[in-house]
Short mmCIF file of N, CA and C in Angstrom, two decimals:
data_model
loop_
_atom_site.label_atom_id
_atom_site.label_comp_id
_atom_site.label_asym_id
_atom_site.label_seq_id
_atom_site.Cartn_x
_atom_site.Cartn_y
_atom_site.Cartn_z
N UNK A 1 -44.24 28.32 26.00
CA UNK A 1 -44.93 27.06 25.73
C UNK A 1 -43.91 25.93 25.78
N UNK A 2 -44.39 24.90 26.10
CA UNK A 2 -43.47 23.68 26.56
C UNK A 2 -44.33 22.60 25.24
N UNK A 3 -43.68 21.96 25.49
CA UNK A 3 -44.13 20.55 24.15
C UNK A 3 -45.49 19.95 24.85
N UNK A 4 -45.27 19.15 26.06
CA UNK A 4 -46.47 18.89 26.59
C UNK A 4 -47.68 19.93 26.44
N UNK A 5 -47.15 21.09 26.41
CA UNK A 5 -48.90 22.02 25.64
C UNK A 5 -49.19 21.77 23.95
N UNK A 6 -48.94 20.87 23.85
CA UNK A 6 -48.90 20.34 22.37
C UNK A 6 -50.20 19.30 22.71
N UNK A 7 -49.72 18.37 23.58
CA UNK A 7 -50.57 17.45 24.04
C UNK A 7 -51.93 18.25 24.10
N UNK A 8 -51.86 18.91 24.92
CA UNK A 8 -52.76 19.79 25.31
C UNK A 8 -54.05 20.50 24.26
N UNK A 9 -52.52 20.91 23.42
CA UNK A 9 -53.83 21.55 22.01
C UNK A 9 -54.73 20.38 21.66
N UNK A 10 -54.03 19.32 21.40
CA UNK A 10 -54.22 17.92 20.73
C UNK A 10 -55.55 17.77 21.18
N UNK A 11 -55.32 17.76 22.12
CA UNK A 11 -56.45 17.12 23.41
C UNK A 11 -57.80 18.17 23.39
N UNK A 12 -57.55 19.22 23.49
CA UNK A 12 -58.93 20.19 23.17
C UNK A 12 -59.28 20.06 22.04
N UNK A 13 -58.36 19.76 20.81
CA UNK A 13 -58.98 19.71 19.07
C UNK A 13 -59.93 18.29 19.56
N UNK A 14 -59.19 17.26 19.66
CA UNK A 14 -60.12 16.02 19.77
C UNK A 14 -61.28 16.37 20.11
N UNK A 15 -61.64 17.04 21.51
CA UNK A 15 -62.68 17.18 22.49
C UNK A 15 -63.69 18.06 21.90
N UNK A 16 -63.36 18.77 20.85
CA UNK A 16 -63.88 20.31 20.44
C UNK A 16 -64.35 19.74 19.20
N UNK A 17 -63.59 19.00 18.08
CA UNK A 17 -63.79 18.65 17.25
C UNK A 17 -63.27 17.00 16.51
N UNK A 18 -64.15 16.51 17.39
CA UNK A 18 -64.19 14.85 16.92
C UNK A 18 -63.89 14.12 15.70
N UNK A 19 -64.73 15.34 15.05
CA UNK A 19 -64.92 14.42 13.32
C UNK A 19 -63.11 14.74 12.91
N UNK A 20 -62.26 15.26 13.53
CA UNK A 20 -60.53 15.98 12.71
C UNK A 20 -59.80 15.13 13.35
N UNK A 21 -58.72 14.58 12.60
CA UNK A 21 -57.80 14.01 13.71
C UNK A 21 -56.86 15.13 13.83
N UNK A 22 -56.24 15.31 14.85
CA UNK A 22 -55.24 17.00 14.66
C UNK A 22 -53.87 15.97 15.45
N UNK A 23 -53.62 14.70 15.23
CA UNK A 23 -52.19 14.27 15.59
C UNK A 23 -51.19 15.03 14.55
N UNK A 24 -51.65 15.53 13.30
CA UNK A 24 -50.28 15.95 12.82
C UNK A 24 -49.44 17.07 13.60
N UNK A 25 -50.25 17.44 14.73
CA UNK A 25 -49.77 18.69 15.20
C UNK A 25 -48.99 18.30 16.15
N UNK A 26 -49.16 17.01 17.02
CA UNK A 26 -48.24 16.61 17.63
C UNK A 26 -46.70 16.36 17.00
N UNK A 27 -46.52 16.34 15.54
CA UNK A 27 -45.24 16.42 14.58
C UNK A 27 -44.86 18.17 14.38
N UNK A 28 -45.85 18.45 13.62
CA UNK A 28 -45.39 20.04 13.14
C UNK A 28 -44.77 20.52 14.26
N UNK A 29 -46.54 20.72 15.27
CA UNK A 29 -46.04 21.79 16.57
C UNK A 29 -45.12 21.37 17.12
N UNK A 30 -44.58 20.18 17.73
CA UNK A 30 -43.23 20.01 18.01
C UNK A 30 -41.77 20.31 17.01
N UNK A 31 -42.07 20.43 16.14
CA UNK A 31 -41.32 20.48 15.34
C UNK A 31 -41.25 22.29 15.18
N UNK A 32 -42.09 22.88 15.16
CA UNK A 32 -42.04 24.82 15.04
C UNK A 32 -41.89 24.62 16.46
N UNK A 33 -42.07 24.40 17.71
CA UNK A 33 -41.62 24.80 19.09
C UNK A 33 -40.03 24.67 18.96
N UNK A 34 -39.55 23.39 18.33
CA UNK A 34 -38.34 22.95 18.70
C UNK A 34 -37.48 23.95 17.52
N UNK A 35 -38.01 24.42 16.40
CA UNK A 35 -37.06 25.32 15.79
C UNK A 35 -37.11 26.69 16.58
N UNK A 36 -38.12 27.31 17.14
CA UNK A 36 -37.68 28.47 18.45
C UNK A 36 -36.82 27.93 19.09
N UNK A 37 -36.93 27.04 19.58
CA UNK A 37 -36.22 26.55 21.05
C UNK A 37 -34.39 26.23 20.28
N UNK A 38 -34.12 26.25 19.16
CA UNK A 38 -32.91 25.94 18.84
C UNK A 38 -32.20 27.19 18.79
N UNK A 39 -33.15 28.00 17.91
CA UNK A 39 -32.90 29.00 17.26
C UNK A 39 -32.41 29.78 18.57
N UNK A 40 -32.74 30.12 19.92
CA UNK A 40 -32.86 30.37 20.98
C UNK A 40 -31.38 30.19 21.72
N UNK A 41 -31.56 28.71 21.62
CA UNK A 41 -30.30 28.46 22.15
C UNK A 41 -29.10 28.25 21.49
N UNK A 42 -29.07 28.56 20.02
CA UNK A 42 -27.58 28.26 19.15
C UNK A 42 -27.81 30.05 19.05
N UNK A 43 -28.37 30.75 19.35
CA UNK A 43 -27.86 32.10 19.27
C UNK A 43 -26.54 33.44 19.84
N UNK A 44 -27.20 32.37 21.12
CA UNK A 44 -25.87 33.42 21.64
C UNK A 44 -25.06 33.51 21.45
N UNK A 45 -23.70 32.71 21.18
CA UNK A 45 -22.42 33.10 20.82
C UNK A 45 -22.33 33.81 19.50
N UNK A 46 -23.52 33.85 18.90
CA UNK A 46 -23.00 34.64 17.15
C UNK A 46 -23.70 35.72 17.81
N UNK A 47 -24.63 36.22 19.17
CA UNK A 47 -24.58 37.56 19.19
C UNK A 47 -23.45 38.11 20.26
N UNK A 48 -22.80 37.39 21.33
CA UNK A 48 -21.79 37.36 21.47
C UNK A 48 -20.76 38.48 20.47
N UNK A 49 -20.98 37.53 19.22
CA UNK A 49 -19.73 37.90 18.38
C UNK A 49 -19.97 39.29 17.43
N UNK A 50 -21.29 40.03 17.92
CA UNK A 50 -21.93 40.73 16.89
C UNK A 50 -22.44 40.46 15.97
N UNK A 51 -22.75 39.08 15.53
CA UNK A 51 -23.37 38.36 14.16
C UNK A 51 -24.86 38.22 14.59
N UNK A 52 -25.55 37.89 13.45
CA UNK A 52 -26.90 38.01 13.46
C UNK A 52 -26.70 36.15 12.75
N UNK A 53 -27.80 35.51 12.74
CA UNK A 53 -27.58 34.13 12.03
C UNK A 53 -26.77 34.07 10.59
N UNK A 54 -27.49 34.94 10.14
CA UNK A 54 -26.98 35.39 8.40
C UNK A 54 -25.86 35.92 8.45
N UNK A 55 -25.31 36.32 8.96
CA UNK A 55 -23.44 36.59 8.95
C UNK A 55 -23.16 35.55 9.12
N UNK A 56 -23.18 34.80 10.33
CA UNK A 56 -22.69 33.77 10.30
C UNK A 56 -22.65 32.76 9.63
N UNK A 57 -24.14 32.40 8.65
CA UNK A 57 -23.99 31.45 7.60
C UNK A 57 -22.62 31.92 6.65
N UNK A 58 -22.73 33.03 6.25
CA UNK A 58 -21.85 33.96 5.56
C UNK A 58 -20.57 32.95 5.68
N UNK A 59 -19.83 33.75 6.94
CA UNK A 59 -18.69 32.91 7.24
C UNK A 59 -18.20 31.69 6.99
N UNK A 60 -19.61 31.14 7.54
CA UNK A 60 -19.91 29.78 7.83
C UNK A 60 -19.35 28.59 6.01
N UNK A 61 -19.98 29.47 5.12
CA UNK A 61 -19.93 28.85 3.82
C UNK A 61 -18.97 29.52 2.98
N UNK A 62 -18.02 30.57 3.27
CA UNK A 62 -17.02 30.73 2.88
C UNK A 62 -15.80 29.77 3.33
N UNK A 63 -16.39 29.41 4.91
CA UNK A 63 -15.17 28.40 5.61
C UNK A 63 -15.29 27.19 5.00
N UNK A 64 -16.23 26.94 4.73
CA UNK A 64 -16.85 25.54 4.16
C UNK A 64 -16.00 25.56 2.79
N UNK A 65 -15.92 26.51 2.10
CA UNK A 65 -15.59 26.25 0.93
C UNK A 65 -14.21 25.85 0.53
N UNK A 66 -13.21 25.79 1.62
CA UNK A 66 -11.94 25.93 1.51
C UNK A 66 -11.19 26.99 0.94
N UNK A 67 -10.13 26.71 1.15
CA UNK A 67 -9.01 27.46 0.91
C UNK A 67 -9.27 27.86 -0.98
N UNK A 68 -9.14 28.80 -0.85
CA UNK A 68 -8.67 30.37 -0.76
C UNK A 68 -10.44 30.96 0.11
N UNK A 69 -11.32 30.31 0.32
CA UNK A 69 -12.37 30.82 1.16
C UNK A 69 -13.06 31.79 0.40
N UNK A 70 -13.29 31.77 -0.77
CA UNK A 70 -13.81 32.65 -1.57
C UNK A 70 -14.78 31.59 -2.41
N UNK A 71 -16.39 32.69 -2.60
CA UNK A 71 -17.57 32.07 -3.64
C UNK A 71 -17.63 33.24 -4.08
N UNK A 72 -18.40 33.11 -5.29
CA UNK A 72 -19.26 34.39 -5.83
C UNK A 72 -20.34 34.92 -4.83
N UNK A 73 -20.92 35.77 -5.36
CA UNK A 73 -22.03 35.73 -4.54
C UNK A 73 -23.61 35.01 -5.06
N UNK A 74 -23.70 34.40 -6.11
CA UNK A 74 -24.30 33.50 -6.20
C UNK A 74 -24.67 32.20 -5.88
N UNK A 75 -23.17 31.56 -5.66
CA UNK A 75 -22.79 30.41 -4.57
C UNK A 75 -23.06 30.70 -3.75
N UNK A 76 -22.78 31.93 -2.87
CA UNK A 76 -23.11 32.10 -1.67
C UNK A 76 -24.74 31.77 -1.18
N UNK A 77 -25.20 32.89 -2.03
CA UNK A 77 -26.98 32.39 -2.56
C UNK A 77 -27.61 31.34 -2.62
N UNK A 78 -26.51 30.29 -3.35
CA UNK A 78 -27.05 29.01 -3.11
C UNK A 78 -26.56 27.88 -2.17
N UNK A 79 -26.00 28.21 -1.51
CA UNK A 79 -25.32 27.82 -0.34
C UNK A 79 -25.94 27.95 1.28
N UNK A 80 -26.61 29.33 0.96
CA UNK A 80 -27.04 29.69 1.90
C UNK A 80 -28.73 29.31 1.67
N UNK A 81 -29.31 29.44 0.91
CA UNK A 81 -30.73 28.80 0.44
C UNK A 81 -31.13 30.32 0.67
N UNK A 82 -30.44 32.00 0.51
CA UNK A 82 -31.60 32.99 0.36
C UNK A 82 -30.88 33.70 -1.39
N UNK A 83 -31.94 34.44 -0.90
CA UNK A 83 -31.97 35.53 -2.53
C UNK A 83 -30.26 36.35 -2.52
N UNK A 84 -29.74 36.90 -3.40
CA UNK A 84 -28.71 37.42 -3.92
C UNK A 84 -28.78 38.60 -3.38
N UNK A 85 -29.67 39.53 -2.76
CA UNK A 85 -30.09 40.62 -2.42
C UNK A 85 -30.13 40.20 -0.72
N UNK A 86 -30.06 39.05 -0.47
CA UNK A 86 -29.83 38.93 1.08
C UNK A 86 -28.51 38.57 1.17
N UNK A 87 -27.67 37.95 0.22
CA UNK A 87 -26.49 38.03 0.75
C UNK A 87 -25.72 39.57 0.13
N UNK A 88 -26.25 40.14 -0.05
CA UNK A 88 -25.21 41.34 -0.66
C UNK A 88 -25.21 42.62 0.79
N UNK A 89 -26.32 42.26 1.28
CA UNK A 89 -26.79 42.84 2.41
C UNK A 89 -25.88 42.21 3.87
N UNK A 90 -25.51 41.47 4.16
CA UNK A 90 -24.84 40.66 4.96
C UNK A 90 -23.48 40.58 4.82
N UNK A 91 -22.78 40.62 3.53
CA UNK A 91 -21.45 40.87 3.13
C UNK A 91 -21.46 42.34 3.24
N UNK A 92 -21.98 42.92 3.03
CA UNK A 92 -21.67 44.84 3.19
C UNK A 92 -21.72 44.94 4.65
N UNK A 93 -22.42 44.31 5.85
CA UNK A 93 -22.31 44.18 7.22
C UNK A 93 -21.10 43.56 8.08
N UNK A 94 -20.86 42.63 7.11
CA UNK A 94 -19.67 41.79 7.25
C UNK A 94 -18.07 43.03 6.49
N UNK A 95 -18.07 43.30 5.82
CA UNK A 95 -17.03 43.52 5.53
C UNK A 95 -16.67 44.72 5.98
N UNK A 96 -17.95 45.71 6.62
CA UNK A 96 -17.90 47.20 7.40
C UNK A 96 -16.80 46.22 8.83
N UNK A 97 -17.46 45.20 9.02
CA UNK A 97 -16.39 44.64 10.23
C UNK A 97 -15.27 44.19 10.09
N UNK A 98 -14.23 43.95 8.59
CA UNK A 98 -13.01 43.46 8.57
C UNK A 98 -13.53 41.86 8.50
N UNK A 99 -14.26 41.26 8.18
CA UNK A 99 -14.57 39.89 8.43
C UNK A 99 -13.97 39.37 6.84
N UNK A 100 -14.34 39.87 5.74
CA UNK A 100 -14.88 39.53 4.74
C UNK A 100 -14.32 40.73 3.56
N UNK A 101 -14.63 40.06 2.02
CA UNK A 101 -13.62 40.98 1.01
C UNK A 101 -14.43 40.72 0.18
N UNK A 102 -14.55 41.91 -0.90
CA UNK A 102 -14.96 41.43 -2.13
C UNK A 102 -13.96 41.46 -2.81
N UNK A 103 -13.59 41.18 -4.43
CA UNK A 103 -12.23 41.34 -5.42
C UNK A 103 -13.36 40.91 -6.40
N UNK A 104 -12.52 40.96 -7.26
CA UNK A 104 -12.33 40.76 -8.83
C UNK A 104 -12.45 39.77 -8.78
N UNK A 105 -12.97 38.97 -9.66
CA UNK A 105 -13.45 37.09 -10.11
C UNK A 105 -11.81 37.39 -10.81
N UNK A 106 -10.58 36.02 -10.21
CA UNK A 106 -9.41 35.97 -11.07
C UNK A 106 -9.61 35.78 -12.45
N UNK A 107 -10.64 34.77 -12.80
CA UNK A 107 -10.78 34.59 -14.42
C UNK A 107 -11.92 35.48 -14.93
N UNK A 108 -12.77 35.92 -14.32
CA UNK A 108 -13.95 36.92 -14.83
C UNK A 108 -13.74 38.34 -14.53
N UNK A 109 -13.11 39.44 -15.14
CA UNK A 109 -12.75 40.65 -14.83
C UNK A 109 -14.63 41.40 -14.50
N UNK A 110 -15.23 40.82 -14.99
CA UNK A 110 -17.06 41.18 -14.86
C UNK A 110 -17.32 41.12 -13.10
N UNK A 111 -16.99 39.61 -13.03
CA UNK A 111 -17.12 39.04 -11.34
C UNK A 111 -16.83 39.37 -10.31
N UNK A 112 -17.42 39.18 -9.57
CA UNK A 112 -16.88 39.35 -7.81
C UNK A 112 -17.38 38.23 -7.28
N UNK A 113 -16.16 37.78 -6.39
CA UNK A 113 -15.89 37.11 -5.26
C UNK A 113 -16.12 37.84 -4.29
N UNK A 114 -16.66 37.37 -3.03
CA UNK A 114 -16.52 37.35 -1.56
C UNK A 114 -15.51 36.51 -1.32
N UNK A 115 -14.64 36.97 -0.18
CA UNK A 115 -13.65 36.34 0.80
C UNK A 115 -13.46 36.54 1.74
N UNK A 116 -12.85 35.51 2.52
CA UNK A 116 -12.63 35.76 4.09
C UNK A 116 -11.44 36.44 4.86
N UNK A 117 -11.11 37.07 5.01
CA UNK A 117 -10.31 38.22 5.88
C UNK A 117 -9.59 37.22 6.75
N UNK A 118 -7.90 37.54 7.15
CA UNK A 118 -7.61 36.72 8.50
C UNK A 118 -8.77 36.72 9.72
N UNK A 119 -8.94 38.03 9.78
CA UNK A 119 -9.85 38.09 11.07
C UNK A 119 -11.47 37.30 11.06
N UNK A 120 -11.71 37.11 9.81
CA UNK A 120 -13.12 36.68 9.56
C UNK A 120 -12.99 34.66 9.49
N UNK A 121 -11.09 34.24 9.13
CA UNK A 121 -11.22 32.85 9.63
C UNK A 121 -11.15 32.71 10.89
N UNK A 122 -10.47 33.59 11.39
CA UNK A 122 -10.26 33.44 12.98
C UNK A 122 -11.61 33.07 13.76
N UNK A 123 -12.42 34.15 13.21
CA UNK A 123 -13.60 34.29 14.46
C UNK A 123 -14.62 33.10 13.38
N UNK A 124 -14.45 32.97 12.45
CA UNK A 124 -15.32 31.47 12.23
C UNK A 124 -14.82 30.29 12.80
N UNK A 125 -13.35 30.09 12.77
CA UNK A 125 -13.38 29.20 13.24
C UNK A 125 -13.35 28.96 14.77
N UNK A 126 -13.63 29.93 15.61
CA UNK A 126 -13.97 29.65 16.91
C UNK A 126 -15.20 29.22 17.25
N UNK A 127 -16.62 30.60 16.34
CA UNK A 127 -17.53 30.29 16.35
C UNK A 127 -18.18 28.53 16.03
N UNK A 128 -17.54 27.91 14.73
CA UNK A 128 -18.09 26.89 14.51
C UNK A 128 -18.00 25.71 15.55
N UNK A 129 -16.84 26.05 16.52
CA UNK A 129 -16.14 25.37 17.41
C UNK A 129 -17.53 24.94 18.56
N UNK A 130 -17.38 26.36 18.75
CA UNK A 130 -18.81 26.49 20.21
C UNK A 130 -20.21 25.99 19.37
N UNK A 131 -20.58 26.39 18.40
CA UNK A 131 -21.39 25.96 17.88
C UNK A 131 -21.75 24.46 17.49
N UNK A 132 -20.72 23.77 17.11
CA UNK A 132 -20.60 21.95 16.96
C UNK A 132 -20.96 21.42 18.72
N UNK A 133 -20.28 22.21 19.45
CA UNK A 133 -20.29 21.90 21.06
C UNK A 133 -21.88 22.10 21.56
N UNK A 134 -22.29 23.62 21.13
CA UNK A 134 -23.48 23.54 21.69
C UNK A 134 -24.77 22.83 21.09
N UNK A 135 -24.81 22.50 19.81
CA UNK A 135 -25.58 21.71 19.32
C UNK A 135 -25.11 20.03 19.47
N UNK A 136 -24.37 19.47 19.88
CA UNK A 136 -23.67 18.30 20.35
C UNK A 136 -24.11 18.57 22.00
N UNK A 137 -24.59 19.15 22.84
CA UNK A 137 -24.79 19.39 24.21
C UNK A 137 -26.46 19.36 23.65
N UNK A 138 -27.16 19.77 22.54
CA UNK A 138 -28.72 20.00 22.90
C UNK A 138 -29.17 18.63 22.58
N UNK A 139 -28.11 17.76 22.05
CA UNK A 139 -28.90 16.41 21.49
C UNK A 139 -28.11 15.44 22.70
N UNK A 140 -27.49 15.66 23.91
CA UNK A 140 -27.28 15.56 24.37
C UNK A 140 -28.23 13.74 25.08
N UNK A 141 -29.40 14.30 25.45
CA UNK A 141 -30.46 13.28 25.71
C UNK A 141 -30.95 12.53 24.82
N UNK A 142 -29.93 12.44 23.50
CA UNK A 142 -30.46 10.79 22.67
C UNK A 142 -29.36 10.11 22.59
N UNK A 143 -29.74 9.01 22.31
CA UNK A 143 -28.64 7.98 21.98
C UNK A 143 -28.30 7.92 21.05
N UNK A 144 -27.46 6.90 20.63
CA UNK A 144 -26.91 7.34 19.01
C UNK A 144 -27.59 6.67 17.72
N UNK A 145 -28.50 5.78 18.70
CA UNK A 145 -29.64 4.81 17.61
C UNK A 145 -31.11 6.27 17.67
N UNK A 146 -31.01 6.77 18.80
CA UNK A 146 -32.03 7.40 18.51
C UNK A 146 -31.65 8.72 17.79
N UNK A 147 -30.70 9.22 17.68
CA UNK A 147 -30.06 10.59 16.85
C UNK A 147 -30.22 9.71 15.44
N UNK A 148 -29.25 8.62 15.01
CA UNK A 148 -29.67 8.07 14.08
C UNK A 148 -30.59 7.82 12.97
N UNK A 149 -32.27 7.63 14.08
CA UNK A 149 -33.23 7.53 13.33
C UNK A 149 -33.77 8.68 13.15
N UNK A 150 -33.31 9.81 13.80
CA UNK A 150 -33.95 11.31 13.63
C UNK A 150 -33.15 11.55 12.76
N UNK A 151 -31.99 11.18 12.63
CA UNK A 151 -32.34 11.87 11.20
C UNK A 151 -32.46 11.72 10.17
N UNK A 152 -32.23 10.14 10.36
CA UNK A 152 -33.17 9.68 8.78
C UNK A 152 -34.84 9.73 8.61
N UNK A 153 -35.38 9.90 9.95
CA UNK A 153 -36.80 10.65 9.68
C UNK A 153 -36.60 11.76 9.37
N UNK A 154 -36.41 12.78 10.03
CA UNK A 154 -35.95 14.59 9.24
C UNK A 154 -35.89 14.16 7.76
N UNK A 155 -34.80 13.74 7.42
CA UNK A 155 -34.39 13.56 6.46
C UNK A 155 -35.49 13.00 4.99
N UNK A 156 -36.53 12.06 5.49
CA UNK A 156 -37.64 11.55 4.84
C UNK A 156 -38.72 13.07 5.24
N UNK A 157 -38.68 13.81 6.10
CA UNK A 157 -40.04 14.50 6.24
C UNK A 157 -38.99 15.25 5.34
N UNK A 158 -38.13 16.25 5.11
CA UNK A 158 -37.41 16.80 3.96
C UNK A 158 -38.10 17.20 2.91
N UNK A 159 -37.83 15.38 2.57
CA UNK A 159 -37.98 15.37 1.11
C UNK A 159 -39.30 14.87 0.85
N UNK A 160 -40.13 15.02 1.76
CA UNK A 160 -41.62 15.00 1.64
C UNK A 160 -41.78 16.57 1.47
N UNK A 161 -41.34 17.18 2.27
CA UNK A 161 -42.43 18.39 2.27
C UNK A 161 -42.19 19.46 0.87
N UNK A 162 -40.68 18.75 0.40
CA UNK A 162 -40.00 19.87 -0.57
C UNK A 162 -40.47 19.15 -2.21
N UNK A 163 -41.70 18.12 -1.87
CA UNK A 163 -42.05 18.07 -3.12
C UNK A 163 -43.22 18.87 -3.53
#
């Protein structure tokens, strides 16, 4: 499906059913086409790398965190926006690969940290590399007034929908 079949739906709801306006679908449905269509194309290099998206957030927010590159796994949880039981699942995938460590919380002998492995900054920081590039190549066709206002609209539909 292409966006212009958006139009399309649009256009049969009108025709089919007069009394509805169905323009919101011209927002959503572009908006669920265009998260396939990202999801699609920011994939390959993390399967490339053997990662699935969720490893890579993994990485992704351990790198984020700086130096020493270590969260709990609760941070991680909330970092990543899933359940504690999805990242425990993803670090045991991750660390079967040398990416990633658990230890001892230094001040909480109870705790565990996740951390990042030489090999697990290495290959994040390549990944994030191609990744800034290929999402900087898909927005490619706006300008910088129009990237601009996308995303201070995103940004307003956000915090509309998350009330």
């Amino acid at each position: 499906m292409n966006t212009d079949h958006i139009d399309e739906i649009v256009s049969q709801w009108r025709r089919e059913r007069p009394d509805l306006d169905p323009s919101p679908m011209l927002v959503i449905g572009r908006i669920q086409w265009l998260a396939d269509a990202l999801d699609a194309a920011l994939r390959p290099p993390f399967a490339a790398a053997g990662l699935g998206n969720g490893e890579f957030d993994v990485l992704a927010a351990l790198r984020r965190a700086g130096a020493p590159h270590t969260l709990t796994p609760g941070q991680l949880s909330h970092r990543m926006l899933v359940t504690t039981g999805a990242v425990t699942k993803r670090v045991d995938r991750l660390i079967a690969r040398g990416l990633v460590y658990r230890a001892t919380h230094e001040t909480d002998a109870r705790g565990r940290v996740v951390g990042l492995t030489p090999a697990g900054l290495k290959l994040i920081d390549r990944l994030v590399e191609e990744h800034l590039a290929n999402e900087a190549a898909l927005l490619r066709g706006l300008t910088d007034r129009e990237r601009a206002d996308l995303e201070r609209l995103l940004e307003t539909l956000a915090r509309t929908v998350d009330r």
